[in-house]
Short mmCIF file of C-alpha atoms and ligand atoms in Angstrom, two decimals:
data_model
loop_
_atom_site.label_atom_id
_atom_site.label_comp_id
_atom_site.label_asym_id
_atom_site.label_seq_id
_atom_site.Cartn_x
_atom_site.Cartn_y
_atom_site.Cartn_z
CA MET A 539 0.09 -0.01 -0.07
CA ASN A 540 0.96 3.50 -0.55
CA ASN A 541 2.56 4.67 2.76
CA LYS A 542 3.95 7.86 1.32
CA LEU A 543 0.72 9.61 1.26
CA SER A 544 0.58 12.41 3.83
CA GLY A 545 -0.56 11.72 7.36
CA TRP A 546 -0.38 8.05 7.04
CA ASP A 547 1.62 7.70 10.15
CA ASP A 548 -0.10 10.07 12.52
CA THR A 549 -3.16 9.39 14.69
CA ILE A 550 -6.26 11.23 13.79
CA VAL A 551 -9.34 12.17 15.75
CA ALA A 552 -12.88 13.58 14.98
CA LEU A 553 -16.28 13.88 16.06
CA ALA A 554 -18.19 11.10 14.18
CA THR A 555 -21.78 12.26 15.17
CA PRO A 556 -23.17 15.59 13.93
CA PRO A 557 -22.25 18.75 15.85
CA GLY A 558 -24.96 19.96 18.26
CA VAL A 559 -26.71 18.62 21.31
CA GLY A 560 -27.56 14.96 21.35
CA ALA A 561 -27.95 12.01 23.75
CA ILE A 562 -24.33 11.05 23.12
CA GLY A 563 -21.61 12.22 20.87
CA VAL A 564 -18.94 9.79 19.36
CA LEU A 565 -15.39 10.71 18.95
CA ARG A 566 -13.22 8.53 16.77
CA LEU A 567 -9.47 8.02 17.05
CA SER A 568 -7.45 6.08 14.44
CA GLY A 569 -3.82 5.35 14.01
CA SER A 570 -0.78 3.66 15.38
CA LYS A 571 -1.02 5.83 18.66
CA ALA A 572 -4.80 5.70 19.05
CA ILE A 573 -4.58 3.41 22.03
CA ASP A 574 -1.76 5.57 23.63
CA VAL A 575 -3.75 8.62 23.19
CA ALA A 576 -6.86 6.96 24.69
CA ASN A 577 -4.86 5.67 27.57
CA ALA A 578 -3.54 9.15 28.33
CA ILE A 579 -7.09 10.46 28.86
CA PHE A 580 -8.80 7.46 30.14
CA PRO A 581 -7.02 6.28 33.17
CA SER A 582 -9.50 3.68 34.25
CA LYS A 583 -7.81 0.80 32.32
CA ASN A 584 -4.84 0.14 30.28
CA LEU A 585 -6.51 -0.40 26.84
CA HIS A 586 -3.32 -2.13 25.46
CA LEU A 587 -4.11 -4.95 27.72
CA GLN A 588 -7.74 -5.33 26.66
CA PRO A 589 -8.82 -7.45 23.85
CA SER A 590 -10.26 -6.16 20.59
CA HIS A 591 -13.90 -5.52 20.16
CA THR A 592 -14.52 -4.70 23.80
CA ILE A 593 -16.16 -1.75 25.41
CA HIS A 594 -15.22 -0.02 28.67
CA VAL A 595 -16.91 2.38 31.05
CA GLY A 596 -14.81 4.99 32.84
CA SER A 597 -13.88 8.77 33.02
CA ILE A 598 -12.02 11.02 30.73
CA LYS A 599 -9.49 12.91 32.83
CA TRP A 600 -7.19 15.56 31.55
CA GLU A 601 -4.68 17.75 33.57
CA GLY A 602 -6.19 16.46 36.79
CA GLU A 603 -9.81 17.35 35.73
CA VAL A 604 -12.51 14.89 35.13
CA LEU A 605 -14.22 15.88 31.87
CA ASP A 606 -16.85 13.13 31.32
CA GLU A 607 -18.06 9.73 32.02
CA VAL A 608 -17.73 7.76 28.82
CA VAL A 609 -18.00 4.48 27.10
CA VAL A 610 -14.87 3.47 25.18
CA SER A 611 -14.97 0.94 22.26
CA LEU A 612 -11.73 -0.80 21.15
CA PHE A 613 -11.04 -1.97 17.77
CA LYS A 614 -7.39 -3.27 17.29
CA ASN A 615 -5.72 -3.40 13.89
CA PRO A 616 -6.32 -4.89 11.46
CA ARG A 617 -9.89 -5.63 12.60
CA SER A 618 -11.31 -2.15 12.30
CA TYR A 619 -12.84 0.24 9.82
CA THR A 620 -9.61 1.87 8.95
CA GLY A 621 -7.48 -1.26 9.43
CA GLU A 622 -5.53 0.68 12.16
CA ASP A 623 -6.17 0.82 15.89
CA VAL A 624 -9.44 2.53 16.39
CA VAL A 625 -10.97 3.76 19.60
CA GLU A 626 -14.37 5.29 19.74
CA ILE A 627 -15.39 7.31 22.81
CA SER A 628 -18.97 7.89 23.47
CA CYS A 629 -19.31 11.14 25.43
CA HIS A 630 -22.40 12.95 26.77
CA GLY A 631 -23.75 14.85 23.82
CA SER A 632 -23.03 18.46 24.87
CA PRO A 633 -20.87 20.31 22.28
CA PHE A 634 -18.97 21.77 25.02
CA VAL A 635 -18.07 18.47 26.65
CA GLN A 636 -17.28 16.91 23.27
CA GLN A 637 -14.97 19.74 22.33
CA ARG A 638 -13.09 19.48 25.64
CA VAL A 639 -12.59 15.66 25.11
CA LEU A 640 -11.46 16.36 21.52
CA ASP A 641 -8.98 19.01 22.83
CA ALA A 642 -7.74 16.50 25.35
CA CYS A 643 -7.20 13.81 22.45
CA MET A 644 -5.21 16.48 20.54
CA ALA A 645 -3.34 17.48 23.59
CA ALA A 646 -2.39 13.82 23.98
CA GLY A 647 -0.96 13.56 20.47
CA ALA A 648 -3.74 13.00 18.01
CA ARG A 649 -4.48 15.59 15.19
CA LEU A 650 -7.84 16.64 13.82
CA ALA A 651 -8.96 14.34 10.91
CA LYS A 652 -9.52 15.77 7.48
CA PRO A 653 -12.97 15.17 5.68
CA GLY A 654 -13.19 11.51 4.78
CA GLU A 655 -9.83 10.73 6.14
CA PHE A 656 -10.99 7.59 8.09
CA THR A 657 -12.47 6.15 4.93
CA GLN A 658 -9.39 7.23 3.04
CA ARG A 659 -7.35 5.20 5.44
CA ALA A 660 -9.68 2.24 5.04
CA PHE A 661 -9.07 2.39 1.21
CA LEU A 662 -5.24 2.85 1.59
CA ALA A 663 -5.29 -0.21 3.90
CA GLY A 664 -7.18 -2.15 1.21
CA LYS A 665 -10.33 -2.60 3.36
CA LEU A 666 -12.40 -1.06 0.59
CA ASP A 667 -11.93 -0.20 -2.99
CA LEU A 668 -12.63 3.19 -4.27
CA THR A 669 -16.20 2.43 -5.42
CA GLN A 670 -17.03 1.00 -2.11
CA ALA A 671 -15.39 4.00 -0.30
CA GLU A 672 -17.65 6.34 -2.49
CA ALA A 673 -20.75 4.13 -1.83
CA VAL A 674 -20.07 4.86 1.95
CA ALA A 675 -20.53 8.54 1.20
CA ASP A 676 -23.55 7.86 -0.96
CA LEU A 677 -25.08 5.77 1.83
CA ILE A 678 -24.56 8.64 4.30
CA ALA A 679 -26.34 11.04 1.80
CA ALA A 680 -29.19 8.60 1.02
CA GLN A 681 -32.61 10.18 1.36
CA THR A 682 -34.65 7.42 -0.24
CA GLY A 683 -35.05 3.59 -0.30
CA ALA A 684 -33.59 3.39 -3.72
CA ALA A 685 -30.48 5.43 -2.98
CA GLN A 686 -30.00 3.27 0.18
CA LYS A 687 -30.28 0.19 -1.65
CA THR A 688 -27.86 1.02 -4.49
CA ALA A 689 -25.32 2.43 -2.06
CA LEU A 690 -25.51 -0.70 0.22
CA HIS A 691 -25.13 -2.93 -2.85
CA ASN A 692 -22.01 -1.10 -3.85
CA ILE A 693 -20.50 -1.08 -0.42
CA ARG A 694 -20.74 -4.78 -0.49
CA GLY A 695 -18.93 -4.86 -3.67
CA GLY A 696 -21.65 -5.02 -6.28
CA PHE A 697 -20.06 -2.66 -8.75
CA SER A 698 -16.43 -3.77 -8.01
CA THR A 699 -17.58 -7.31 -8.94
CA VAL A 700 -18.81 -6.30 -12.26
CA LEU A 701 -15.77 -4.33 -12.97
CA ALA A 702 -13.50 -7.15 -11.94
CA ALA A 703 -15.43 -9.34 -14.42
CA LEU A 704 -14.82 -6.84 -17.26
CA ARG A 705 -11.18 -6.48 -16.18
CA GLU A 706 -10.72 -10.29 -16.27
CA GLN A 707 -12.04 -10.36 -19.84
CA LEU A 708 -9.75 -7.49 -20.94
CA ILE A 709 -6.71 -9.29 -19.49
CA ARG A 710 -7.58 -12.51 -21.32
CA PHE A 711 -7.72 -10.59 -24.46
CA SER A 712 -4.47 -8.70 -23.83
CA ALA A 713 -2.82 -12.00 -22.84
CA LEU A 714 -3.66 -13.38 -26.22
CA ILE A 715 -2.30 -10.41 -28.14
CA GLU A 716 0.86 -10.28 -26.22
CA LEU A 717 1.40 -14.12 -26.75
CA GLU A 718 1.29 -13.22 -30.40
CA LEU A 719 3.81 -10.34 -29.99
CA ASP A 720 6.31 -12.76 -28.43
CA PHE A 721 6.19 -14.76 -31.53
CA SER A 722 6.02 -11.92 -33.88
CA GLN A 723 8.99 -13.19 -35.93
CA GLU A 724 7.22 -16.29 -36.92
CA ASP A 725 4.22 -14.46 -38.11
CA VAL A 726 1.64 -16.70 -36.39
CA GLU A 727 -1.75 -15.57 -35.22
CA PHE A 728 -2.64 -17.34 -31.93
CA ALA A 729 -5.60 -15.23 -31.43
CA ASP A 730 -8.22 -15.74 -34.03
CA ARG A 731 -9.32 -12.31 -35.23
CA THR A 732 -13.12 -13.17 -35.28
CA ASP A 733 -12.87 -14.54 -31.65
CA LEU A 734 -11.07 -11.43 -30.55
CA LYS A 735 -13.69 -9.19 -32.30
CA ASN A 736 -16.43 -11.10 -30.40
CA LEU A 737 -14.82 -10.87 -27.12
CA VAL A 738 -14.25 -7.09 -27.52
CA ARG A 739 -17.85 -6.70 -28.69
CA GLN A 740 -19.20 -8.52 -25.50
CA ILE A 741 -17.06 -6.28 -23.24
CA LEU A 742 -18.28 -3.22 -25.14
CA ASP A 743 -21.91 -4.45 -24.59
CA GLN A 744 -21.36 -4.63 -20.91
CA THR A 745 -19.61 -1.31 -20.80
CA ASN A 746 -22.62 0.21 -22.73
CA GLU A 747 -25.13 -1.39 -20.34
CA LEU A 748 -23.30 0.16 -17.47
CA LEU A 749 -23.16 3.71 -19.18
CA GLN A 750 -26.85 3.45 -19.94
CA SER A 751 -27.75 2.68 -16.35
CA PHE A 752 -26.28 6.25 -15.52
CA ARG A 753 -29.69 7.79 -16.34
CA LEU A 754 -31.42 5.68 -13.78
CA GLY A 755 -28.47 6.34 -11.55
CA ASN A 756 -29.00 9.99 -11.70
CA VAL A 757 -32.66 9.47 -10.87
CA ILE A 758 -31.77 7.59 -7.86
CA ARG A 759 -29.01 9.89 -6.71
CA ASN A 760 -30.52 13.30 -7.63
CA GLY A 761 -34.11 12.71 -7.90
CA VAL A 762 -36.36 13.90 -10.80
CA SER A 763 -37.48 17.59 -11.10
CA VAL A 764 -41.29 17.76 -11.98
CA ALA A 765 -43.15 20.78 -13.12
CA ILE A 766 -46.91 21.02 -13.05
CA ILE A 767 -48.13 23.16 -15.86
CA GLY A 768 -51.38 24.13 -17.20
CA LYS A 769 -53.86 26.92 -17.63
CA PRO A 770 -55.03 28.84 -14.59
CA ASN A 771 -57.89 27.12 -12.73
CA ALA A 772 -56.90 23.73 -14.27
CA GLY A 773 -56.44 22.60 -10.64
CA LYS A 774 -52.64 22.72 -10.35
CA SER A 775 -52.43 23.76 -6.67
CA THR A 776 -55.20 21.23 -5.75
CA LEU A 777 -52.99 18.60 -7.51
CA LEU A 778 -50.11 19.72 -5.73
CA ASN A 779 -51.74 19.52 -2.37
CA ALA A 780 -53.16 16.03 -3.27
CA LEU A 781 -49.72 14.71 -4.24
CA LEU A 782 -48.10 16.28 -1.14
CA ASN A 783 -50.72 15.00 1.27
CA GLU A 784 -49.29 11.56 1.76
CA GLU A 785 -45.84 11.49 0.06
CA ARG A 786 -44.01 14.62 1.35
CA ALA A 787 -40.41 13.43 1.82
CA ILE A 788 -38.08 13.82 4.56
CA VAL A 789 -35.21 15.55 3.04
CA SER A 790 -32.45 17.70 4.22
CA ASP A 791 -30.06 19.31 1.74
CA ILE A 792 -30.08 17.61 -1.69
CA PRO A 793 -26.67 17.90 -3.33
CA GLY A 794 -26.65 19.55 -6.60
CA THR A 795 -29.96 21.32 -6.38
CA THR A 796 -30.69 24.98 -5.77
CA ARG A 797 -32.89 25.24 -2.72
CA ASP A 798 -34.50 28.53 -3.51
CA THR A 799 -36.40 27.06 -6.58
CA ILE A 800 -37.34 23.88 -4.92
CA GLU A 801 -39.97 23.81 -2.28
CA GLU A 802 -41.54 20.58 -2.15
CA VAL A 803 -40.37 17.06 -2.43
CA LEU A 804 -42.22 13.80 -2.95
CA ASN A 805 -40.85 10.27 -2.19
CA ILE A 806 -42.75 7.89 -4.36
CA ASP A 807 -41.50 4.34 -4.42
CA GLY A 808 -37.93 5.38 -3.25
CA ILE A 809 -37.58 8.08 -5.88
CA LEU A 810 -37.39 11.68 -5.03
CA PHE A 811 -39.56 13.98 -7.17
CA ARG A 812 -38.83 17.54 -6.70
CA LEU A 813 -41.80 19.78 -7.56
CA ILE A 814 -40.16 22.96 -8.94
CA ASP A 815 -41.65 26.40 -8.69
CA THR A 816 -44.44 25.46 -6.43
CA ALA A 817 -44.53 29.06 -5.31
CA GLY A 818 -45.51 30.01 -8.92
CA ILE A 819 -48.29 27.52 -8.80
CA ARG A 820 -49.62 28.84 -5.67
CA SER A 821 -49.38 32.53 -6.48
CA HIS A 822 -50.87 32.59 -9.84
CA SER A 823 -53.92 30.67 -9.04
CA ALA A 824 -54.78 33.88 -7.08
CA ASP A 825 -53.52 36.18 -9.69
CA ALA A 826 -54.33 34.49 -12.85
CA ILE A 827 -52.66 36.42 -15.65
CA GLU A 828 -52.38 34.00 -18.39
CA ALA A 829 -49.49 35.55 -20.32
CA VAL A 830 -47.38 35.59 -17.19
CA GLY A 831 -48.54 32.03 -16.50
CA ILE A 832 -47.55 30.87 -19.91
CA LYS A 833 -44.19 32.47 -19.87
CA ARG A 834 -43.39 30.94 -16.48
CA SER A 835 -44.46 27.57 -17.60
CA LEU A 836 -42.25 27.73 -20.54
CA GLN A 837 -39.35 28.38 -18.31
CA LYS A 838 -40.32 25.68 -15.91
CA ARG A 839 -40.77 22.89 -18.42
CA ARG A 840 -37.21 23.50 -19.72
CA GLU A 841 -35.80 22.96 -16.30
CA ALA A 842 -37.98 19.91 -15.55
CA ASP A 843 -36.97 16.29 -16.18
CA LEU A 844 -40.86 15.53 -16.19
CA VAL A 845 -43.70 17.72 -16.91
CA LEU A 846 -47.23 17.16 -15.68
CA TYR A 847 -49.53 18.86 -18.08
CA LEU A 848 -52.87 19.44 -16.22
CA PHE A 849 -55.92 20.45 -17.98
CA ASP A 850 -59.50 20.95 -16.91
CA ALA A 851 -61.48 18.16 -18.58
CA THR A 852 -64.76 20.06 -18.19
CA ASP A 853 -63.76 22.78 -20.54
CA THR A 854 -61.16 21.29 -22.86
CA THR A 855 -61.57 19.35 -26.13
CA PRO A 856 -59.26 16.82 -27.51
CA ASP A 857 -58.32 19.49 -30.28
CA ASN A 858 -57.59 22.13 -27.47
CA LEU A 859 -55.32 19.61 -25.75
CA LEU A 860 -53.49 18.65 -28.85
CA GLU A 861 -52.83 22.46 -29.53
CA ALA A 862 -51.69 23.00 -26.03
CA THR A 863 -49.29 20.06 -25.89
CA HIS A 864 -48.03 20.36 -29.39
CA GLU A 865 -44.91 22.05 -28.19
CA LEU A 866 -44.20 19.63 -25.51
CA GLU A 867 -44.26 16.87 -28.15
CA ARG A 868 -42.20 18.96 -30.53
CA GLU A 869 -39.41 19.65 -28.05
CA GLY A 870 -39.42 16.04 -26.90
CA ILE A 871 -40.06 16.91 -23.33
CA ARG A 872 -41.04 14.09 -21.27
CA HIS A 873 -44.44 14.65 -20.00
CA LEU A 874 -47.75 13.16 -18.84
CA LEU A 875 -51.15 14.41 -19.85
CA VAL A 876 -53.46 14.67 -17.00
CA GLY A 877 -57.15 15.48 -17.22
CA ASN A 878 -58.73 17.07 -14.11
CA LYS A 879 -62.15 17.30 -12.57
CA VAL A 880 -63.70 14.22 -13.86
CA ASP A 881 -65.92 14.17 -10.73
CA GLN A 882 -67.95 16.82 -12.45
CA GLU A 883 -70.66 15.75 -14.74
CA THR A 884 -69.25 17.47 -17.68
CA GLY A 885 -65.87 16.16 -17.11
CA GLY A 886 -64.96 12.72 -18.06
CA ASN A 887 -67.40 12.43 -21.02
CA LEU A 888 -64.80 13.54 -23.53
CA LYS A 889 -62.58 10.87 -25.10
CA PHE A 890 -58.89 11.75 -24.72
CA GLY A 891 -56.16 9.57 -26.03
CA GLN A 892 -54.94 6.51 -24.11
CA ASN A 893 -51.97 8.46 -22.88
CA THR A 894 -54.18 10.80 -20.96
CA LEU A 895 -54.86 10.03 -17.38
CA MET A 896 -58.17 11.24 -15.80
CA ILE A 897 -58.10 12.31 -12.27
CA ALA A 898 -60.09 14.45 -9.82
CA ALA A 899 -57.48 16.29 -7.84
CA LYS A 900 -60.08 17.51 -5.32
CA THR A 901 -61.40 14.08 -4.28
CA GLY A 902 -58.16 12.25 -4.76
CA MET A 903 -59.38 9.98 -7.53
CA GLY A 904 -56.60 8.77 -9.81
CA ILE A 905 -53.81 10.18 -7.72
CA ASP A 906 -52.38 6.72 -7.01
CA THR A 907 -52.34 5.94 -10.66
CA LEU A 908 -50.75 9.30 -11.42
CA ARG A 909 -48.12 8.38 -8.84
CA GLN A 910 -47.43 5.02 -10.58
CA ARG A 911 -47.27 6.71 -13.90
CA MET A 912 -44.71 9.32 -12.73
CA VAL A 913 -42.39 6.53 -11.47
CA ALA A 914 -42.83 4.58 -14.71
CA ALA A 915 -42.16 7.54 -16.71
CA VAL A 916 -38.83 8.05 -15.07
CA LEU A 917 -37.75 4.38 -14.88
CA GLU A 918 -38.90 3.48 -18.35
CA ASN A 919 -38.04 -0.19 -18.55
CA ALA A 920 -35.52 -0.24 -15.85
CA SER A 921 -36.17 -1.66 -12.40
CA LEU A 922 -34.65 -0.95 -9.16
CA GLY A 923 -33.55 -4.46 -8.55
CA GLU A 924 -30.19 -5.95 -7.87
CA ASN A 925 -28.62 -4.76 -11.06
CA VAL A 926 -25.61 -2.56 -10.85
CA VAL A 927 -26.52 0.94 -11.48
CA VAL A 928 -23.73 3.67 -12.18
CA THR A 929 -24.81 6.55 -10.01
CA ASN A 930 -21.32 8.32 -9.86
CA ALA A 931 -20.23 10.93 -12.56
CA ARG A 932 -16.64 10.00 -12.08
CA HIS A 933 -17.48 6.31 -12.81
CA PHE A 934 -19.53 7.35 -15.86
CA HIS A 935 -16.81 9.36 -17.31
CA ALA A 936 -14.14 6.70 -16.77
CA LEU A 937 -16.40 4.09 -18.40
CA GLN A 938 -16.87 6.41 -21.33
CA GLN A 939 -13.02 6.33 -21.72
CA VAL A 940 -13.22 2.40 -21.47
CA GLN A 941 -15.83 2.46 -24.13
CA GLN A 942 -13.77 4.81 -26.46
CA SER A 943 -10.60 2.58 -26.19
CA LEU A 944 -12.65 -0.55 -26.74
CA GLN A 945 -14.10 0.98 -29.87
CA ASP A 946 -10.44 1.93 -31.01
CA VAL A 947 -9.56 -1.69 -30.44
CA LEU A 948 -12.41 -2.79 -32.65
CA SER A 949 -11.58 -0.47 -35.53
CA GLY A 950 -7.95 -1.49 -34.94
CA LEU A 951 -8.95 -5.17 -35.54
CA ASP A 952 -10.92 -4.16 -38.63
CA ALA A 953 -8.15 -2.32 -40.01
CA ASN A 954 -5.62 -5.21 -39.24
CA ILE A 955 -3.34 -3.02 -37.26
CA PRO A 956 -0.33 -4.75 -35.55
CA GLY A 957 -0.82 -6.48 -32.27
CA ASP A 958 1.40 -4.13 -30.37
CA LEU A 959 -0.89 -1.19 -31.22
CA LEU A 960 -4.00 -3.30 -30.16
CA ALA A 961 -2.25 -3.96 -26.95
CA LEU A 962 -1.81 -0.28 -26.22
CA ASP A 963 -5.55 0.35 -26.64
CA ILE A 964 -6.39 -2.48 -24.36
CA ARG A 965 -4.06 -1.26 -21.66
CA ARG A 966 -5.64 2.11 -21.95
CA SER A 967 -9.13 0.62 -21.15
CA LEU A 968 -7.67 -1.31 -18.27
CA HIS A 969 -6.05 1.86 -17.10
CA TYR A 970 -9.54 3.51 -16.96
CA LEU A 971 -11.21 0.64 -15.38
CA GLY A 972 -8.40 0.68 -12.64
CA GLU A 973 -9.24 4.53 -12.17
CA ILE A 974 -12.82 3.48 -11.14
CA THR A 975 -11.85 1.04 -8.56
CA GLY A 976 -8.73 2.85 -7.29
CA GLU A 977 -6.13 0.38 -8.73
CA VAL A 978 -4.73 3.43 -10.58
CA THR A 979 -4.83 6.57 -8.55
CA ASN A 980 -2.96 9.79 -7.67
CA GLU A 981 -2.99 11.70 -4.60
CA ASP A 982 -4.78 14.77 -6.04
CA GLN A 983 -7.71 12.59 -7.09
CA LEU A 984 -7.99 10.79 -3.86
CA ASP A 985 -7.83 14.13 -1.86
CA PHE A 986 -10.63 15.40 -4.14
CA ILE A 987 -12.96 12.36 -3.71
CA PHE A 988 -12.42 12.18 -0.02
CA SER A 989 -12.75 15.86 0.63
CA LYS A 990 -16.39 15.49 -0.22
CA PHE A 991 -17.03 13.34 2.71
CA CYS A 992 -17.96 14.78 6.26
CA ILE A 993 -15.46 15.09 8.82
CA GLY A 994 -15.45 12.05 11.19
CA LYS A 995 -16.27 9.49 8.36
P1 LIG B 2481 -54.78 26.39 -10.48
O1 LIG B 2481 -55.17 27.62 -10.96
O2 LIG B 2481 -54.39 25.47 -11.66
O3 LIG B 2481 -53.80 26.04 -9.46
O4 LIG B 2481 -56.20 25.73 -10.03
P2 LIG B 2481 -56.73 25.53 -8.46
O5 LIG B 2481 -56.03 24.32 -7.87
O6 LIG B 2481 -56.61 26.76 -7.75
O7 LIG B 2481 -58.13 24.93 -8.88
C1 LIG B 2481 -59.08 25.95 -9.52
C2 LIG B 2481 -60.46 25.53 -9.08
O8 LIG B 2481 -60.93 24.18 -9.61
C3 LIG B 2481 -60.70 25.52 -7.55
O9 LIG B 2481 -62.03 26.03 -7.37
C4 LIG B 2481 -60.69 24.11 -7.21
O10 LIG B 2481 -61.42 23.84 -6.02
C5 LIG B 2481 -61.28 23.43 -8.47
N1 LIG B 2481 -60.78 22.11 -8.56
C6 LIG B 2481 -59.57 21.51 -8.63
N2 LIG B 2481 -59.57 20.25 -8.70
C7 LIG B 2481 -60.85 19.91 -8.99
C8 LIG B 2481 -61.48 18.63 -9.20
O11 LIG B 2481 -60.87 17.56 -9.25
N3 LIG B 2481 -62.80 18.69 -9.19
C9 LIG B 2481 -63.50 19.79 -9.05
N4 LIG B 2481 -64.86 19.56 -9.12
N5 LIG B 2481 -63.05 21.04 -8.89
C10 LIG B 2481 -61.67 20.96 -8.76
#
């Protein structure tokens, strides 16, 4: 392993629980001196003499003063998260007390950990590969069942296994080519060109499949932005309320989104639907100036991944509808047509196309079906099963490079280029695969990846 990376030898400490008042707060120490540091402030027992995976009750004492009564958990190397000696101190959850215990740890020889440094050490110790480490951050950020499931699958090595299989096939291919190079004087072809092409095509197919899963990955990771548009009085704010009634999601900060335009988030079947410009919906039902409404909705639907076009079925003809939605069709905007107020006698009589869903926002009729259609519209044919889904832009870009180099191999085979050139392209694709799992890394890249973690993880 790479011991040259900065800070490898020192012992780090950080608060692993969120800042603020809680029942307990956990401080985590990791490094070759973690037990020495803990012993210096926890005089109750000599932790060096205690077995790994044990917990101990006692007090934290520094410079003659008792700071807290704590529980200490001991994980001796290599059986710990980081692979180093790890001591976790559960203090009382006062930020003041936690800070004093943290200060005592630092006075006793630990230094404050950088964001993600515990996980970075776990990676450097070979406990996790890079995709697994990144999945740890994803799991911490997970806000829905789908995000949780994907992250857990990847922590357990789901993505790594798929990549390892790709890698193995590529190595097999390159072994065949290199064998040929060894015998190049004799002008033999060990590797049948048709077989080689088939093998590369197969690997390309798998790479393409992974690349395609990124669309779903994005949905899982970032959610889907939805705009409800339609004429004034169509029932948009009524629909908004009906949707929000049951499914309002528990969310904190969603990475990569601007909070000021997003006010409401739904969690439907584990997917986050962010309803954009809900303030606009609410205000212009009171102040219904159509021109303003149309301008606003034009803007909205460009920002939206999915548009719900709502119309009042009691005063809309199929021709009106066609006209109103012509532009959505033309611009290829993903949308659902929703006819409202079918509870009224004049509503629901008209025949709209099969693609049009009829609801009554006021009574809740059809809302469940609408939810299902919203999910179906973003999942298309994909399912949130055990399949590996690429959720990370870094992985996506590296896979694009793999794809490009494999395509170069294919055209090389077609053009009958010499084996040593083919071998170069193959090595290039292996390089990019290695970047994903972290077999190929540089310090800057690692620092960048781990800096996005929170402190203490
Ligand atoms: P917006 O301007 O598109 O936001 O429309 P609103 O949600 O303010 O609704 C306009 C009017 O239609 C209100 O009086 C609602 O009570 C009524 N409305 C909305 N949905 C329904 C429905 O499903 N059935 C009936 N009968 N009236 C509805």
